[in-house]
Amino acid sequence: MQASVTKPVFRFAPSPNGRLHLGHAYSALLNDDFARRFGGRFLLRIEDIDLTRCRPAFEAAIYADLAWLGLAWEEPVRRQSEHFADYRAAFSRLQGRGVVYPCFCSRKDIAEAVACREAGGEPWPRDPDGAPLYPGTCRRLPPDEAALRIAAGDIHAWRLDMGQALLLSPGPHSYVRFDRSMREEPCRAQPGRWGDAVIVRKDTPTSYHLSVVVDDALQGVTHVVRGKDLEAATDLHVLLQDLLGLPTPLYHHHDLIRDPEGDKLAKSRRSEALVVLRDRGVSAAELRVRLGFPAQPMPST
Ligand code: GLU
């Protein structure tokens, strides 16, 4: 289902698991720039489903860094950790459609099963992130055995049964992408290349993929602007939206800001953290210009 658009709604959705870097600044500024140029709204969402890695101090720093860049967003900010009930409801819907199954495998179990298959000489297929596709071990568990293991407290994730999902939603899957001038063009999606993706993680009652489609729908996001590193994930999001009866926003996947060696910036390396640049005396206006935006935010149209 394609969203019908009146006033476009954009969002920036960082995870508070480190300090924001130049790449985040670019993504946030680009969302804000789209909203200003096309009379849209700019929302902020805190993606803090990972309760072990996300920290209140990083969340506070996100607000400070974005305000320093000259950005303003609508309140209240949606914090994913306050909405696990919404993700549970979406998960129940998938469960009701028979497209998820519990998975008890550890990373080691999966690596061993894949190595076993690769021993035959054929390379095992990988998902777009480079991880081996799940070999389907737990998909073949008899349901009563799985239920007993759950009742006994065996730690498990929930995976999408891609084969079943594609029977219910055979496609062809597609979405509309837009460029910097908001020119639109259709784009094919191939969700099958994700295999039986994890939909509910072992350590938190949702996953990035599930929460992002639920939240984009609940927040009325019409235009998703995010990095090219998430372009392939959109294929899976389109399938989940279809299975859950949610609208599909339009998408723009921007180039990533790279460090001088050509590597993607990472929070873990503190590479070009905004706070480091600021402490070095770089002004917000200089940074905005360096990233290709006006020194001061433009008035909204
Ligand atoms: N939370 C994700 C990140 O920090 C972005 C998710 C999205 O834009 O869909 O990389």
Short mmCIF file of C-alpha atoms and ligand atoms in Angstrom, two decimals:
data_model
loop_
_atom_site.label_atom_id
_atom_site.label_comp_id
_atom_site.label_asym_id
_atom_site.label_seq_id
_atom_site.Cartn_x
_atom_site.Cartn_y
_atom_site.Cartn_z
CA MET A 1 0.00 0.00 0.00
CA GLN A 2 1.52 3.36 -0.97
CA ALA A 3 1.01 6.28 1.45
CA SER A 4 -1.02 9.14 -0.01
CA VAL A 5 0.84 12.34 0.69
CA THR A 6 -0.48 15.73 1.71
CA LYS A 7 2.05 17.38 4.01
CA PRO A 8 5.26 15.35 3.87
CA VAL A 9 6.55 14.01 7.19
CA PHE A 10 10.29 13.35 7.61
CA ARG A 11 12.12 11.86 10.55
CA PHE A 12 15.65 11.43 11.85
CA ALA A 13 15.97 8.25 13.92
CA PRO A 14 19.30 7.89 15.72
CA SER A 15 20.21 5.23 18.28
CA PRO A 16 21.65 6.60 21.54
CA ASN A 17 24.52 4.12 21.70
CA GLY A 18 27.34 6.58 21.05
CA ARG A 19 28.00 10.19 20.10
CA LEU A 20 26.65 11.45 16.79
CA HIS A 21 29.22 11.87 14.02
CA LEU A 22 29.41 13.77 10.78
CA GLY A 23 27.31 11.11 8.98
CA HIS A 24 24.45 11.55 11.44
CA ALA A 25 24.71 15.32 11.09
CA TYR A 26 24.37 14.96 7.33
CA SER A 27 21.32 12.69 7.63
CA ALA A 28 19.61 14.96 10.18
CA LEU A 29 20.35 18.12 8.16
CA LEU A 30 19.14 16.49 4.96
CA ASN A 31 15.83 15.48 6.58
CA ASP A 32 15.40 18.99 7.93
CA ASP A 33 16.34 20.50 4.55
CA PHE A 34 13.72 18.38 2.76
CA ALA A 35 11.10 19.37 5.34
CA ARG A 36 11.91 23.08 4.95
CA ARG A 37 12.03 23.04 1.15
CA PHE A 38 8.83 21.05 0.72
CA GLY A 39 6.67 22.42 3.55
CA GLY A 40 6.96 19.24 5.59
CA ARG A 41 7.29 18.28 9.24
CA PHE A 42 10.53 17.13 10.85
CA LEU A 43 10.29 14.50 13.60
CA LEU A 44 12.93 12.95 15.79
CA ARG A 45 12.76 9.37 17.01
CA ILE A 46 15.08 7.77 19.52
CA GLU A 47 15.76 4.17 18.51
CA ASP A 48 16.69 2.71 21.88
CA ILE A 49 15.40 -0.86 21.73
CA ASP A 50 18.85 -2.14 22.68
CA LEU A 51 18.59 -1.62 26.41
CA THR A 52 22.18 -2.71 27.08
CA ARG A 53 23.92 -0.41 24.58
CA CYS A 54 21.69 2.67 24.71
CA ARG A 55 22.42 5.23 27.43
CA PRO A 56 20.45 8.26 28.69
CA ALA A 57 23.65 10.33 28.47
CA PHE A 58 23.92 9.59 24.72
CA GLU A 59 20.26 10.53 24.27
CA ALA A 60 20.84 13.86 26.04
CA ALA A 61 23.89 14.39 23.80
CA ILE A 62 21.77 13.78 20.68
CA TYR A 63 19.43 16.62 21.66
CA ALA A 64 22.39 18.89 22.42
CA ASP A 65 24.23 18.06 19.18
CA LEU A 66 21.13 18.54 17.01
CA ALA A 67 20.21 21.83 18.69
CA TRP A 68 23.82 23.00 18.18
CA LEU A 69 23.41 22.22 14.45
CA GLY A 70 20.41 24.56 14.42
CA LEU A 71 17.73 21.88 14.17
CA ALA A 72 14.34 21.98 15.85
CA TRP A 73 11.95 19.06 15.98
CA GLU A 74 8.41 18.39 17.10
CA GLU A 75 7.70 17.28 20.66
CA PRO A 76 7.09 14.79 22.10
CA VAL A 77 9.96 12.76 20.72
CA ARG A 78 9.04 9.11 20.25
CA ARG A 79 11.33 6.84 22.26
CA GLN A 80 11.09 3.24 21.15
CA SER A 81 11.79 1.85 24.62
CA GLU A 82 8.43 3.33 25.71
CA HIS A 83 6.49 1.50 23.00
CA PHE A 84 7.33 -2.18 23.26
CA ALA A 85 3.56 -2.88 23.44
CA ASP A 86 3.18 -1.55 19.88
CA TYR A 87 5.88 -3.89 18.59
CA ARG A 88 4.35 -6.82 20.51
CA ALA A 89 1.00 -6.12 18.87
CA ALA A 90 2.60 -6.09 15.41
CA PHE A 91 4.46 -9.28 16.22
CA SER A 92 1.19 -10.96 17.30
CA ARG A 93 -0.26 -9.99 13.97
CA LEU A 94 2.60 -11.71 12.15
CA GLN A 95 2.22 -14.69 14.43
CA GLY A 96 -1.51 -14.81 13.65
CA ARG A 97 -0.62 -14.92 9.96
CA GLY A 98 1.69 -17.90 10.55
CA VAL A 99 4.82 -16.24 9.20
CA VAL A 100 7.11 -16.38 12.27
CA TYR A 101 8.73 -19.20 14.22
CA PRO A 102 10.90 -19.36 17.36
CA CYS A 103 14.62 -19.90 16.83
CA PHE A 104 16.82 -21.28 19.60
CA CYS A 105 20.08 -21.29 17.63
CA SER A 106 23.18 -19.51 18.90
CA ARG A 107 25.53 -17.76 16.47
CA LYS A 108 27.81 -20.77 16.87
CA ASP A 109 24.99 -23.20 15.94
CA ILE A 110 24.34 -21.19 12.78
CA ALA A 111 28.02 -20.94 11.86
CA GLU A 112 28.38 -24.71 12.28
CA ALA A 113 25.28 -25.50 10.21
CA VAL A 114 26.52 -23.20 7.46
CA ALA A 115 30.06 -24.64 7.58
CA CYS A 116 28.54 -28.11 7.30
CA ARG A 117 26.66 -27.13 4.16
CA GLU A 118 29.67 -25.32 2.71
CA ALA A 119 31.76 -28.44 3.25
CA GLY A 120 29.93 -29.74 0.18
CA GLY A 121 31.85 -27.18 -1.87
CA GLU A 122 29.08 -24.67 -2.64
CA PRO A 123 29.27 -21.26 -0.94
CA TRP A 124 26.22 -20.67 1.28
CA PRO A 125 24.19 -17.58 0.30
CA ARG A 126 24.60 -14.38 2.31
CA ASP A 127 22.13 -11.63 3.12
CA PRO A 128 22.78 -8.06 1.93
CA ASP A 129 24.71 -7.36 5.18
CA GLY A 130 27.05 -10.24 4.39
CA ALA A 131 25.72 -12.60 7.07
CA PRO A 132 24.98 -16.18 6.03
CA LEU A 133 21.28 -16.77 5.40
CA TYR A 134 19.72 -18.69 8.25
CA PRO A 135 19.86 -22.38 7.32
CA GLY A 136 16.34 -23.01 8.63
CA THR A 137 17.18 -25.42 11.48
CA CYS A 138 14.40 -24.24 13.83
CA ARG A 139 11.88 -23.81 11.01
CA ARG A 140 11.81 -27.58 10.87
CA LEU A 141 11.17 -28.07 14.63
CA PRO A 142 7.78 -29.65 15.34
CA PRO A 143 5.56 -26.92 16.88
CA ASP A 144 4.92 -28.91 20.08
CA GLU A 145 8.65 -29.34 20.65
CA ALA A 146 9.19 -25.60 20.15
CA ALA A 147 6.32 -24.85 22.56
CA LEU A 148 7.85 -27.14 25.20
CA ARG A 149 11.22 -25.43 24.88
CA ILE A 150 9.62 -22.01 25.23
CA ALA A 151 7.66 -23.19 28.29
CA ALA A 152 10.94 -24.48 29.77
CA GLY A 153 12.42 -20.98 29.39
CA ASP A 154 14.81 -21.69 26.50
CA ILE A 155 16.09 -18.37 25.20
CA HIS A 156 14.85 -17.76 21.67
CA ALA A 157 14.47 -15.21 18.93
CA TRP A 158 11.60 -15.14 16.40
CA ARG A 159 12.33 -15.35 12.71
CA LEU A 160 10.28 -14.51 9.68
CA ASP A 161 9.46 -17.62 7.69
CA MET A 162 10.36 -16.03 4.37
CA GLY A 163 8.86 -18.84 2.31
CA GLN A 164 5.47 -18.49 4.04
CA ALA A 165 5.67 -14.70 4.00
CA LEU A 166 6.21 -14.69 0.24
CA LEU A 167 3.25 -17.01 -0.23
CA LEU A 168 1.02 -14.50 1.58
CA SER A 169 2.69 -11.51 -0.04
CA PRO A 170 3.98 -12.77 -3.39
CA GLY A 171 4.78 -9.38 -4.85
CA PRO A 172 6.31 -8.19 -7.09
CA HIS A 173 7.41 -5.88 -4.27
CA SER A 174 8.31 -2.31 -4.95
CA TYR A 175 8.50 1.15 -3.45
CA VAL A 176 8.88 4.68 -4.70
CA ARG A 177 12.18 6.46 -4.25
CA PHE A 178 12.70 10.19 -4.55
CA ASP A 179 15.68 12.41 -5.31
CA ARG A 180 16.82 15.75 -3.85
CA SER A 181 14.21 17.52 -6.00
CA MET A 182 11.47 15.13 -4.82
CA ARG A 183 11.26 13.55 -8.26
CA GLU A 184 9.82 10.09 -7.80
CA GLU A 185 10.56 6.81 -9.51
CA PRO A 186 9.49 3.24 -8.83
CA CYS A 187 12.03 0.79 -7.52
CA ARG A 188 11.90 -3.01 -7.25
CA ALA A 189 12.35 -4.69 -3.86
CA GLN A 190 13.56 -8.24 -3.32
CA PRO A 191 12.80 -9.15 0.28
CA GLY A 192 13.61 -12.81 -0.32
CA ARG A 193 17.34 -12.05 -0.26
CA TRP A 194 17.08 -11.55 3.54
CA GLY A 195 16.03 -15.16 4.14
CA ASP A 196 14.47 -15.93 7.52
CA ALA A 197 15.41 -12.62 9.14
CA VAL A 198 15.18 -12.10 12.90
CA ILE A 199 11.99 -10.17 13.70
CA VAL A 200 12.16 -10.36 17.49
CA ARG A 201 15.63 -10.55 19.00
CA LYS A 202 16.65 -12.70 21.95
CA ASP A 203 17.69 -9.74 24.06
CA THR A 204 14.84 -7.31 23.41
CA PRO A 205 11.20 -7.90 22.47
CA THR A 206 11.49 -6.48 18.96
CA SER A 207 14.08 -5.80 16.23
CA TYR A 208 15.20 -2.81 14.21
CA HIS A 209 13.15 -4.00 11.22
CA LEU A 210 9.91 -4.53 13.12
CA SER A 211 10.06 -1.32 15.16
CA VAL A 212 11.02 0.87 12.23
CA VAL A 213 8.04 -0.14 10.10
CA VAL A 214 5.63 0.12 13.05
CA ASP A 215 6.94 3.54 14.08
CA ASP A 216 7.09 5.02 10.59
CA ALA A 217 3.41 4.08 10.25
CA LEU A 218 2.34 5.24 13.72
CA GLN A 219 4.16 8.55 13.32
CA GLY A 220 2.67 9.10 9.88
CA VAL A 221 6.10 9.29 8.24
CA THR A 222 5.60 9.75 4.51
CA HIS A 223 9.23 10.25 3.39
CA VAL A 224 12.11 8.25 4.84
CA VAL A 225 15.54 9.82 4.31
CA ARG A 226 18.38 7.63 5.53
CA GLY A 227 21.80 6.34 4.50
CA LYS A 228 22.56 3.95 1.65
CA ASP A 229 23.68 1.43 4.27
CA LEU A 230 19.97 0.84 4.96
CA GLU A 231 18.85 0.69 1.33
CA ALA A 232 18.76 -3.13 1.18
CA ALA A 233 16.82 -3.27 4.48
CA THR A 234 14.02 -1.36 2.76
CA ASP A 235 13.24 -4.49 0.74
CA LEU A 236 12.43 -6.32 3.96
CA HIS A 237 10.52 -3.32 5.33
CA VAL A 238 8.27 -3.27 2.27
CA LEU A 239 7.38 -6.92 2.85
CA LEU A 240 6.68 -6.34 6.57
CA GLN A 241 4.50 -3.34 5.72
CA ASP A 242 2.49 -5.49 3.35
CA LEU A 243 2.10 -8.34 5.86
CA LEU A 244 1.07 -5.89 8.58
CA GLY A 245 -1.24 -3.80 6.40
CA LEU A 246 0.88 -0.66 6.95
CA PRO A 247 1.50 2.09 4.39
CA THR A 248 4.84 2.15 2.57
CA PRO A 249 6.51 5.58 2.78
CA LEU A 250 8.63 6.95 -0.05
CA TYR A 251 12.39 6.52 0.38
CA HIS A 252 15.58 8.45 -0.30
CA HIS A 253 18.84 6.67 0.55
CA HIS A 254 21.65 9.18 0.67
CA ASP A 255 25.36 8.62 0.09
CA LEU A 256 27.37 7.96 3.22
CA ILE A 257 29.89 10.42 4.56
CA ARG A 258 33.23 8.64 4.58
CA ASP A 259 36.45 9.28 6.46
CA PRO A 260 39.59 10.27 4.53
CA GLU A 261 40.45 6.56 4.10
CA GLY A 262 37.07 5.98 2.44
CA ASP A 263 35.60 4.00 5.35
CA LYS A 264 32.10 4.53 6.67
CA LEU A 265 32.09 6.62 9.86
CA ALA A 266 31.30 4.63 12.99
CA LYS A 267 30.21 5.70 16.44
CA SER A 268 32.52 3.12 17.99
CA ARG A 269 35.60 4.84 16.54
CA ARG A 270 34.44 8.31 17.68
CA SER A 271 35.31 9.25 14.13
CA GLU A 272 34.46 12.84 13.51
CA ALA A 273 32.12 12.93 16.51
CA LEU A 274 30.34 16.26 16.49
CA VAL A 275 31.50 16.95 20.02
CA VAL A 276 35.13 16.44 18.98
CA LEU A 277 34.76 18.82 16.05
CA ARG A 278 33.02 21.35 18.26
CA ASP A 279 35.77 21.13 20.88
CA ARG A 280 38.29 21.69 18.08
CA GLY A 281 36.57 25.00 17.44
CA VAL A 282 34.53 24.09 14.35
CA SER A 283 31.33 26.17 14.34
CA ALA A 284 27.91 24.76 13.46
CA ALA A 285 27.75 27.14 10.47
CA GLU A 286 31.10 25.83 9.14
CA LEU A 287 30.00 22.27 9.56
CA ARG A 288 26.69 22.86 7.81
CA VAL A 289 28.49 24.45 4.86
CA ARG A 290 31.06 21.63 4.78
CA LEU A 291 28.15 19.18 4.45
CA GLY A 292 26.56 21.17 1.63
CA PHE A 293 23.83 23.05 3.49
CA PRO A 294 23.25 26.77 4.06
CA ALA A 295 25.20 28.18 7.03
CA GLN A 296 21.91 29.02 8.73
CA PRO A 297 18.66 26.98 8.51
CA MET A 298 16.47 28.32 5.67
CA PRO A 299 13.01 29.57 6.60
CA SER A 300 10.39 26.88 6.00
CA THR A 301 8.30 27.21 2.85
N1 GLU B 1 18.47 3.92 14.03
C1 GLU B 1 19.13 3.74 12.78
C2 GLU B 1 20.56 4.21 12.88
O1 GLU B 1 20.90 4.92 13.81
C3 GLU B 1 18.46 4.48 11.63
C4 GLU B 1 17.17 3.84 11.27
C5 GLU B 1 16.42 4.39 10.07
O2 GLU B 1 16.66 5.55 9.67
O3 GLU B 1 15.59 3.68 9.55
O4 GLU B 1 21.35 3.87 12.02
#
